Amino acid sequence: ESVNPWLGIRAAISRAGMEQLTVAEALRAYTRGAAFAAFAEAHQGTLRPGAFADFLVLDKDPRSLKPADLAELVPEATFVGGEATWKRPEKGK
């Protein structure tokens, strides 16, 4: 079963009565923070020369959305090692 990371990010930015993260801080925790926790920060967690360049293209900028809308983001494409591995089919095709 797959896990929707947007639910965790939404929880991190909308914790009532607790310290809240911004969307940018939560995204950093899920990328740089996860790479650091896996002792893989030399090649993962950021887009830069020499890194693996695994990333996701979304239909909207998550930093511009309300927390409740994050789970509705639609992936447009995924890249692994800088190469497209999946693209959302165009409507009607």
GROMACS .gro file of C-alpha atoms in nm:
model
   93
    1GLU     CA    1   0.000   0.000   0.000
    2SER     CA    2   0.137   0.342  -0.089
    3VAL     CA    3   0.164   0.628   0.156
    4ASN     CA    4   0.052   0.978   0.062
    5PRO     CA    5   0.329   1.213   0.186
    6TRP     CA    6   0.096   1.512   0.151
    7LEU     CA    7  -0.104   1.387   0.449
    8GLY     CA    8   0.210   1.397   0.667
    9ILE     CA    9   0.306   1.738   0.535
   10ARG     CA   10  -0.046   1.866   0.598
   11ALA     CA   11  -0.025   1.738   0.957
   12ALA     CA   12   0.312   1.910   1.009
   13ILE     CA   13   0.183   2.247   0.891
   14SER     CA   14  -0.156   2.245   1.062
   15ARG     CA   15  -0.089   2.114   1.413
   16ALA     CA   16  -0.324   2.306   1.640
   17GLY     CA   17  -0.165   2.426   1.962
   18MET     CA   18   0.179   2.296   1.862
   19GLU     CA   19   0.472   2.434   1.670
   20GLN     CA   20   0.377   2.436   1.304
   21LEU     CA   21   0.608   2.409   1.007
   22THR     CA   22   0.568   2.605   0.687
   23VAL     CA   23   0.507   2.405   0.370
   24ALA     CA   24   0.867   2.479   0.263
   25GLU     CA   25   0.999   2.350   0.598
   26ALA     CA   26   0.786   2.035   0.577
   27LEU     CA   27   0.902   1.969   0.218
   28ARG     CA   28   1.262   2.012   0.332
   29ALA     CA   29   1.202   1.760   0.612
   30TYR     CA   30   1.064   1.508   0.362
   31THR     CA   31   1.355   1.558   0.121
   32ARG     CA   32   1.678   1.680   0.283
   33GLY     CA   33   1.576   1.548   0.622
   34ALA     CA   34   1.494   1.201   0.489
   35ALA     CA   35   1.825   1.185   0.298
   36PHE     CA   36   2.014   1.288   0.613
   37ALA     CA   37   1.832   1.026   0.821
   38ALA     CA   38   1.932   0.760   0.566
   39PHE     CA   39   2.297   0.879   0.566
   40ALA     CA   40   2.247   0.957   0.193
   41GLU     CA   41   2.269   1.337   0.189
   42ALA     CA   42   2.578   1.326  -0.036
   43HIS     CA   43   2.361   1.209  -0.328
   44GLN     CA   44   1.998   1.260  -0.227
   45GLY     CA   45   1.765   1.522  -0.084
   46THR     CA   46   1.844   1.820  -0.309
   47LEU     CA   47   1.871   1.893  -0.681
   48ARG     CA   48   2.234   1.975  -0.753
   49PRO     CA   49   2.520   1.853  -0.973
   50GLY     CA   50   2.628   1.505  -0.866
   51ALA     CA   51   2.300   1.420  -0.693
   52PHE     CA   52   2.063   1.149  -0.814
   53ALA     CA   53   1.800   1.397  -0.942
   54ASP     CA   54   1.499   1.194  -0.833
   55PHE     CA   55   1.201   1.431  -0.827
   56LEU     CA   56   0.832   1.478  -0.889
   57VAL     CA   57   0.658   1.741  -1.103
   58LEU     CA   58   0.320   1.848  -0.962
   59ASP     CA   59   0.024   2.026  -1.118
   60LYS     CA   60   0.044   2.308  -0.862
   61ASP     CA   61   0.301   2.464  -0.632
   62PRO     CA   62   0.231   2.307  -0.290
   63ARG     CA   63   0.356   2.624  -0.119
   64SER     CA   64   0.060   2.814  -0.267
   65LEU     CA   65  -0.211   2.581  -0.133
   66LYS     CA   66  -0.408   2.562   0.189
   67PRO     CA   67  -0.319   2.260   0.405
   68ALA     CA   68  -0.652   2.089   0.331
   69ASP     CA   69  -0.580   2.104  -0.043
   70LEU     CA   70  -0.237   1.936  -0.036
   71ALA     CA   71  -0.374   1.582  -0.067
   72GLU     CA   72  -0.538   1.681  -0.397
   73LEU     CA   73  -0.209   1.760  -0.574
   74VAL     CA   74  -0.179   1.571  -0.901
   75PRO     CA   75   0.156   1.432  -1.015
   76GLU     CA   76   0.245   1.531  -1.372
   77ALA     CA   77   0.572   1.339  -1.405
   78THR     CA   78   0.836   1.153  -1.207
   79PHE     CA   79   1.209   1.152  -1.272
   80VAL     CA   80   1.470   0.908  -1.144
   81GLY     CA   81   1.833   0.986  -1.203
   82GLY     CA   82   1.724   1.289  -1.404
   83GLU     CA   83   1.532   1.079  -1.655
   84ALA     CA   84   1.155   1.075  -1.693
   85THR     CA   85   1.015   0.745  -1.566
   86TRP     CA   86   0.645   0.834  -1.580
   87LYS     CA   87   0.430   1.108  -1.729
   88ARG     CA   88   0.061   1.160  -1.670
   89PRO     CA   89  -0.131   1.066  -1.983
   90GLU     CA   90  -0.286   1.357  -2.167
   91LYS     CA   91  -0.664   1.375  -2.133
   92GLY     CA   92  -0.844   1.200  -2.414
   93LYS     CA   93  -0.552   0.969  -2.497
   0.00000   0.00000   0.00000
